């Protein structure tokens, strides 16, 4: 058993930086710090940036999904459904409880950010993150030193231990609330917003600024029959939406933007400040607790907030020389191709 596998039993916080302490599961052992805007998670301004946009793995569907074939997805599309959330009850976490632990590699400040990101879910939805117990199904936060990926995770509950990977490279700012919440939305059961089958009613795609393969893998408007939008409108400000320059050939030219009648929403596309009200509403619809708050289904899209002061996050590409983390930590690699067979999503 390697160090990270042992972490569930003996991973005490052994980091020297940060101002708060955590026990071996990442649970705070001192009073929780005040978190600015912990519950101010409407479609909000942008506060996180990934500087590089011109890094991508062309082998992956949508640039960040492992274990999926474009042809298979194309053959399973149902164009009459508007969707980005899983409907299969087996892919949902039982009673909305997600057991977790934080593996070694994160300093105390980073552990606190992870806990704060989870707190937003617990305070506004019926999702509850629970320090690891005897439940065989759980998530583990794992630190990486990769410059090619910011974060990645599986979509929905797959069974067994699922890993949420976060890069801890100092200048990348990947261990931020918005990045973590994006990955946790995948864990809860949601895909990217702009993949909805009705997206062409709301956004335009500029193919001239995309490599053909990038368009095929990153900008298909697909809707597998297993997913739904729960009656919610298209959400430009979702924490699951691409930015306007996502996968651009030159890092700056637009690749996706609102249609003219929706132009006022351009400033919030790609935000990683926090969950939007529609994100919250969808979670509560998926887990059947609408009384917890957020937007309500079958309502018009609310107006956007004031323009942000910082640029939206840009999805990263990964270089051809990079490799996935493999070995004893990767489960269900039944075909021995060096990649887990479950879906992983890289931001």
Coordinates of C-alpha atoms in Angstrom, one line a residue:
X1 CA 0.0 0.0 0.0
X2 CA 1.5 3.3 -1.0
X3 CA 1.6 6.6 1.0
X4 CA -1.6 8.0 -0.4
X5 CA -3.5 4.8 0.1
X6 CA -2.4 4.9 3.7
X7 CA -3.5 8.4 4.0
X8 CA -7.0 7.3 4.9
X9 CA -5.6 5.9 8.1
X10 CA -2.6 7.9 9.0
X11 CA -2.3 11.1 6.9
X12 CA -1.7 13.7 9.5
X13 CA -1.2 17.2 8.4
X14 CA 2.6 17.5 8.3
X15 CA 2.9 20.8 6.4
X16 CA 4.7 23.8 7.8
X17 CA 2.8 26.6 6.1
X18 CA -0.7 28.0 6.6
X19 CA -2.5 29.5 9.5
X20 CA -5.1 26.9 10.3
X21 CA -4.8 23.3 11.4
X22 CA -6.5 20.2 10.0
X23 CA -6.7 16.6 11.2
X24 CA -5.7 13.6 9.1
X25 CA -8.9 13.8 7.0
X26 CA -8.6 17.5 6.4
X27 CA -11.3 18.3 8.9
X28 CA -10.6 21.5 10.8
X29 CA -9.5 21.1 14.4
X30 CA -9.6 24.8 15.2
X31 CA -12.6 27.2 14.8
X32 CA -13.4 27.8 11.1
X33 CA -12.1 31.0 9.7
X34 CA -14.4 33.6 8.2
X35 CA -14.8 33.0 4.5
X36 CA -15.5 36.2 2.5
X37 CA -18.5 35.7 0.3
X38 CA -19.0 32.1 1.3
X39 CA -22.6 32.3 0.5
X40 CA -22.5 35.0 -2.1
X41 CA -22.5 32.6 -5.0
X42 CA -24.9 34.1 -7.5
X43 CA -23.6 34.4 -11.1
X44 CA -20.5 36.3 -9.8
X45 CA -17.5 38.1 -11.0
X46 CA -14.3 36.3 -12.0
X47 CA -11.5 35.9 -9.4
X48 CA -9.3 33.2 -10.8
X49 CA -7.1 33.0 -13.9
X50 CA -5.3 30.2 -15.6
X51 CA -2.7 32.0 -17.7
X52 CA -2.1 29.4 -20.4
X53 CA -4.8 28.6 -22.9
X54 CA -2.6 27.0 -25.6
X55 CA -2.0 23.6 -23.9
X56 CA -4.3 20.7 -24.7
X57 CA -4.2 16.9 -25.2
X58 CA -5.7 16.3 -28.6
X59 CA -6.4 12.7 -27.7
X60 CA -9.2 13.6 -25.3
X61 CA -12.8 14.3 -25.9
X62 CA -13.6 18.0 -25.1
X63 CA -9.9 18.4 -24.3
X64 CA -10.4 17.2 -20.7
X65 CA -12.3 13.9 -20.6
X66 CA -10.6 10.5 -20.4
X67 CA -12.0 7.2 -21.4
X68 CA -14.5 8.3 -24.0
X69 CA -14.7 8.0 -27.8
X70 CA -16.1 10.8 -30.0
X71 CA -17.7 8.3 -32.3
X72 CA -19.5 6.6 -29.5
X73 CA -20.8 9.9 -28.1
X74 CA -21.9 11.0 -31.5
X75 CA -23.9 7.9 -32.0
X76 CA -25.7 8.3 -28.7
X77 CA -26.8 11.9 -29.1
X78 CA -30.4 12.8 -28.4
X79 CA -30.8 16.3 -29.9
X80 CA -34.3 16.8 -28.3
X81 CA -32.9 16.9 -24.8
X82 CA -31.3 19.9 -23.2
X83 CA -28.9 18.5 -20.7
X84 CA -25.8 18.6 -18.6
X85 CA -26.6 16.6 -15.4
X86 CA -26.7 12.8 -15.0
X87 CA -30.1 11.2 -14.5
X88 CA -28.9 7.7 -13.6
X89 CA -29.6 7.3 -9.9
X90 CA -26.7 5.0 -9.6
X91 CA -24.4 7.8 -10.5
X92 CA -25.6 10.0 -7.6
X93 CA -24.3 10.0 -4.1
X94 CA -26.5 8.2 -1.6
X95 CA -28.5 10.8 0.3
X96 CA -26.2 13.5 -1.1
X97 CA -23.3 12.4 1.2
X98 CA -19.8 12.4 -0.3
X99 CA -17.1 10.9 2.0
X100 CA -13.7 12.5 1.4
X101 CA -10.2 12.8 2.6
X102 CA -7.3 15.1 1.7
X103 CA -4.1 13.3 0.9
X104 CA -0.6 14.6 1.7
X105 CA 0.8 17.3 -0.5
X106 CA -1.4 20.2 0.3
X107 CA -0.2 22.8 2.8
X108 CA -2.5 24.0 5.5
X109 CA -3.7 27.1 3.6
X110 CA -4.6 24.9 0.6
X111 CA -6.4 22.4 2.9
X112 CA -8.5 25.3 4.2
X113 CA -9.4 26.4 0.7
X114 CA -10.6 22.9 -0.1
X115 CA -12.7 22.8 3.0
X116 CA -14.2 26.3 2.2
X117 CA -15.1 25.2 -1.3
X118 CA -17.0 22.2 0.1
X119 CA -18.7 24.4 2.7
X120 CA -20.5 26.3 0.0
X121 CA -22.1 23.1 -1.2
X122 CA -23.1 22.1 2.3
X123 CA -24.5 25.5 3.2
X124 CA -26.6 26.0 0.0
X125 CA -27.4 22.5 -1.2
X126 CA -28.2 19.1 0.2
X127 CA -24.7 17.8 -0.7
X128 CA -22.8 17.0 2.5
X129 CA -19.0 16.3 2.4
X130 CA -18.2 13.9 5.3
X131 CA -14.7 13.1 6.6
X132 CA -13.9 9.6 5.5
X133 CA -15.8 6.8 7.3
X134 CA -16.2 3.2 6.4
X135 CA -18.1 3.9 3.2
X136 CA -16.3 2.2 0.3
X137 CA -17.3 5.0 -2.0
X138 CA -15.4 8.3 -1.5
X139 CA -13.3 11.0 -3.0
X140 CA -9.7 11.8 -2.3
X141 CA -8.1 15.1 -3.0
X142 CA -4.6 14.5 -4.5
X143 CA -1.9 17.1 -5.1
X144 CA 0.1 17.1 -8.3
X145 CA 3.1 19.1 -9.5
X146 CA 1.8 19.2 -13.1
X147 CA 2.0 22.4 -15.1
X148 CA -0.1 20.9 -17.8
X149 CA -3.3 20.3 -15.8
X150 CA -5.0 22.4 -13.1
X151 CA -7.6 19.8 -12.0
X152 CA -9.5 16.8 -13.1
X153 CA -12.1 14.5 -11.7
X154 CA -14.7 11.9 -12.5
X155 CA -18.3 12.7 -13.4
X156 CA -20.8 11.4 -10.8
X157 CA -20.4 8.5 -8.4
X158 CA -18.5 5.6 -10.0
X159 CA -17.9 3.4 -7.0
X160 CA -14.8 3.0 -5.0
X161 CA -12.3 5.7 -4.4
X162 CA -12.4 8.6 -6.8
X163 CA -9.6 11.1 -7.1
X164 CA -9.9 14.8 -7.5
X165 CA -6.5 16.0 -8.8
X166 CA -5.3 19.5 -8.1
X167 CA -2.0 21.1 -9.2
X168 CA -0.1 22.7 -6.4
X169 CA 2.4 24.5 -8.6
X170 CA 2.8 27.9 -6.9
X171 CA 2.2 30.3 -9.8
X172 CA -0.8 28.5 -11.3
X173 CA -3.4 29.3 -8.5
X174 CA -5.1 26.0 -9.1
X175 CA -6.0 25.3 -5.5
X176 CA -8.7 28.1 -5.5
X177 CA -12.3 27.9 -4.5
X178 CA -13.6 28.2 -8.0
X179 CA -11.4 25.5 -9.5
X180 CA -12.2 23.1 -6.7
X181 CA -15.9 23.8 -7.0
X182 CA -15.8 23.2 -10.8
X183 CA -14.3 19.8 -10.1
X184 CA -16.8 19.0 -7.4
X185 CA -19.6 19.9 -9.7
X186 CA -18.3 17.1 -11.9
X187 CA -18.1 14.8 -8.9
X188 CA -21.7 15.6 -8.0
X189 CA -22.8 14.7 -11.5
X190 CA -22.5 17.6 -14.0
X191 CA -20.8 18.0 -17.3
X192 CA -19.9 21.4 -19.0
X193 CA -22.7 23.8 -19.6
X194 CA -21.8 24.8 -23.2
X195 CA -22.2 21.1 -24.3
X196 CA -26.0 21.4 -23.9
X197 CA -27.9 20.5 -27.0
X198 CA -29.7 23.9 -27.0
X199 CA -26.4 25.9 -26.8
X200 CA -26.6 27.1 -30.4
X201 CA -29.7 29.1 -29.4
X202 CA -27.5 31.1 -27.1
X203 CA -23.9 31.1 -28.2
X204 CA -21.9 31.2 -31.5
X205 CA -18.8 29.1 -32.1
X206 CA -16.0 30.6 -34.1
X207 CA -14.5 27.7 -36.0
X208 CA -11.9 29.9 -37.7
X209 CA -10.1 30.3 -34.3
X210 CA -10.1 26.6 -33.6
X211 CA -8.2 23.7 -35.0
X212 CA -10.6 21.2 -36.6
X213 CA -9.8 18.6 -34.1
X214 CA -10.3 21.0 -31.2
X215 CA -13.8 21.7 -32.5
X216 CA -14.6 18.1 -32.9
X217 CA -13.5 17.3 -29.3
X218 CA -14.3 20.5 -27.4
X219 CA -17.3 22.2 -29.0
X220 CA -19.8 19.5 -30.0
X221 CA -23.3 20.3 -28.7
X222 CA -24.0 16.9 -27.4
X223 CA -26.6 15.5 -25.1
X224 CA -26.4 11.8 -24.1
X225 CA -29.7 10.4 -23.2
X226 CA -28.5 9.9 -19.6
X227 CA -28.4 13.6 -18.7
X228 CA -30.8 16.5 -18.1
X229 CA -30.9 20.2 -17.3
X230 CA -33.8 19.8 -14.8
X231 CA -35.8 22.5 -16.6
X232 CA -33.2 25.3 -16.0
X233 CA -32.3 27.9 -18.6
X234 CA -28.9 28.1 -20.3
X235 CA -26.5 29.5 -17.7
X236 CA -23.7 31.7 -19.2
X237 CA -22.4 32.3 -15.7
X238 CA -22.3 28.7 -14.6
X239 CA -19.0 27.6 -13.0
X240 CA -19.2 24.8 -15.6
X241 CA -19.1 27.1 -18.7
X242 CA -16.1 27.8 -21.0
X243 CA -14.6 31.3 -21.3
X244 CA -14.9 33.2 -24.5
X245 CA -11.3 32.3 -25.6
X246 CA -11.4 28.7 -24.7
X247 CA -9.0 26.6 -26.8
X248 CA -8.3 29.6 -29.1
X249 CA -5.4 29.1 -31.6
X250 CA -3.7 32.3 -30.4
X251 CA -4.9 32.5 -26.8
X252 CA -6.8 35.8 -27.4
X253 CA -9.3 35.4 -30.3
X254 CA -12.8 34.5 -29.3
X255 CA -14.0 30.9 -29.8
X256 CA -17.4 31.0 -28.1
X257 CA -19.5 34.0 -27.2
X258 CA -23.2 34.9 -26.6
X259 CA -25.4 35.7 -29.5
X260 CA -26.3 39.3 -30.0
X261 CA -29.4 39.2 -27.9
X262 CA -27.4 37.7 -25.0
X263 CA -24.3 39.8 -25.4
X264 CA -24.6 41.2 -21.8
X265 CA -23.6 37.8 -20.4
X266 CA -20.2 37.7 -22.1
X267 CA -18.5 39.1 -19.0
X268 CA -19.5 36.2 -16.8
X269 CA -18.6 33.3 -19.2
X270 CA -15.8 31.2 -17.7
X271 CA -16.1 32.6 -14.2
X272 CA -14.5 30.6 -11.4
X273 CA -15.6 32.7 -8.5
X274 CA -18.2 30.3 -7.2
X275 CA -21.4 28.4 -7.9
X276 CA -24.1 30.4 -9.8
X277 CA -27.6 30.4 -8.5
X278 CA -28.6 28.1 -11.4
X279 CA -25.7 25.7 -10.4
X280 CA -27.1 25.6 -6.9
X281 CA -30.7 25.1 -8.2
X282 CA -29.6 22.2 -10.5
X283 CA -27.8 20.4 -7.6
X284 CA -30.9 20.8 -5.4
X285 CA -33.1 19.5 -8.2
X286 CA -30.8 16.5 -8.9
X287 CA -30.8 15.6 -5.2
X288 CA -34.4 16.5 -4.6
X289 CA -34.1 19.3 -2.1
X290 CA -35.4 22.4 -3.9
X291 CA -36.1 24.1 -0.6
X292 CA -32.4 24.5 0.0
X293 CA -32.3 27.5 -2.4
X294 CA -30.8 28.6 -5.7
X295 CA -32.7 29.4 -8.8
X296 CA -35.9 27.6 -9.6
X297 CA -36.6 25.6 -12.8
X298 CA -38.7 27.0 -15.7
X299 CA -37.8 30.6 -14.9
X300 CA -36.2 33.2 -17.2
X301 CA -32.4 33.7 -17.0
X302 CA -31.6 36.5 -14.5
X303 CA -29.6 39.6 -15.6
X304 CA -25.8 39.3 -15.3
X305 CA -23.9 41.0 -12.5
X306 CA -21.6 44.0 -12.9
X307 CA -18.7 43.3 -15.2
X308 CA -15.7 41.6 -13.6
X309 CA -12.4 43.2 -13.0
X310 CA -10.3 40.2 -14.1
X311 CA -10.3 38.0 -17.1
X312 CA -12.2 34.7 -17.0
X313 CA -10.4 31.4 -16.6
X314 CA -9.1 29.7 -19.7
X315 CA -9.2 25.9 -20.1
X316 CA -5.8 24.5 -20.3
X317 CA -4.3 22.2 -22.9
X318 CA -1.7 19.7 -22.0
X319 CA 1.5 19.2 -23.9
X320 CA 2.3 16.1 -25.9
X321 CA 5.1 15.3 -23.6
X322 CA 2.9 15.2 -20.5
X323 CA 1.5 12.0 -19.1
X324 CA -1.3 10.9 -16.9
X325 CA -0.7 9.8 -13.3
X326 CA -0.8 6.0 -13.4
X327 CA 0.0 3.1 -11.2
X328 CA -1.5 1.8 -8.0
X329 CA -3.5 5.0 -7.5
X330 CA -5.4 4.5 -10.8
X331 CA -8.3 2.1 -10.5
X332 CA -10.3 0.2 -13.1
X333 CA -7.6 0.3 -15.8
X334 CA -9.0 -2.9 -17.1
X335 CA -7.6 -2.5 -20.6
X336 CA -4.1 -1.7 -19.3
X337 CA -3.7 1.3 -21.5
X338 CA -2.2 3.4 -18.7
X339 CA -5.5 5.4 -18.2
X340 CA -8.4 4.8 -15.9
X341 CA -11.4 3.5 -17.7
X342 CA -13.8 5.8 -15.9
X343 CA -14.4 9.3 -17.2
X344 CA -12.0 11.9 -15.8
X345 CA -12.5 15.6 -16.6
X346 CA -9.6 18.0 -16.8
X347 CA -10.3 21.7 -16.4

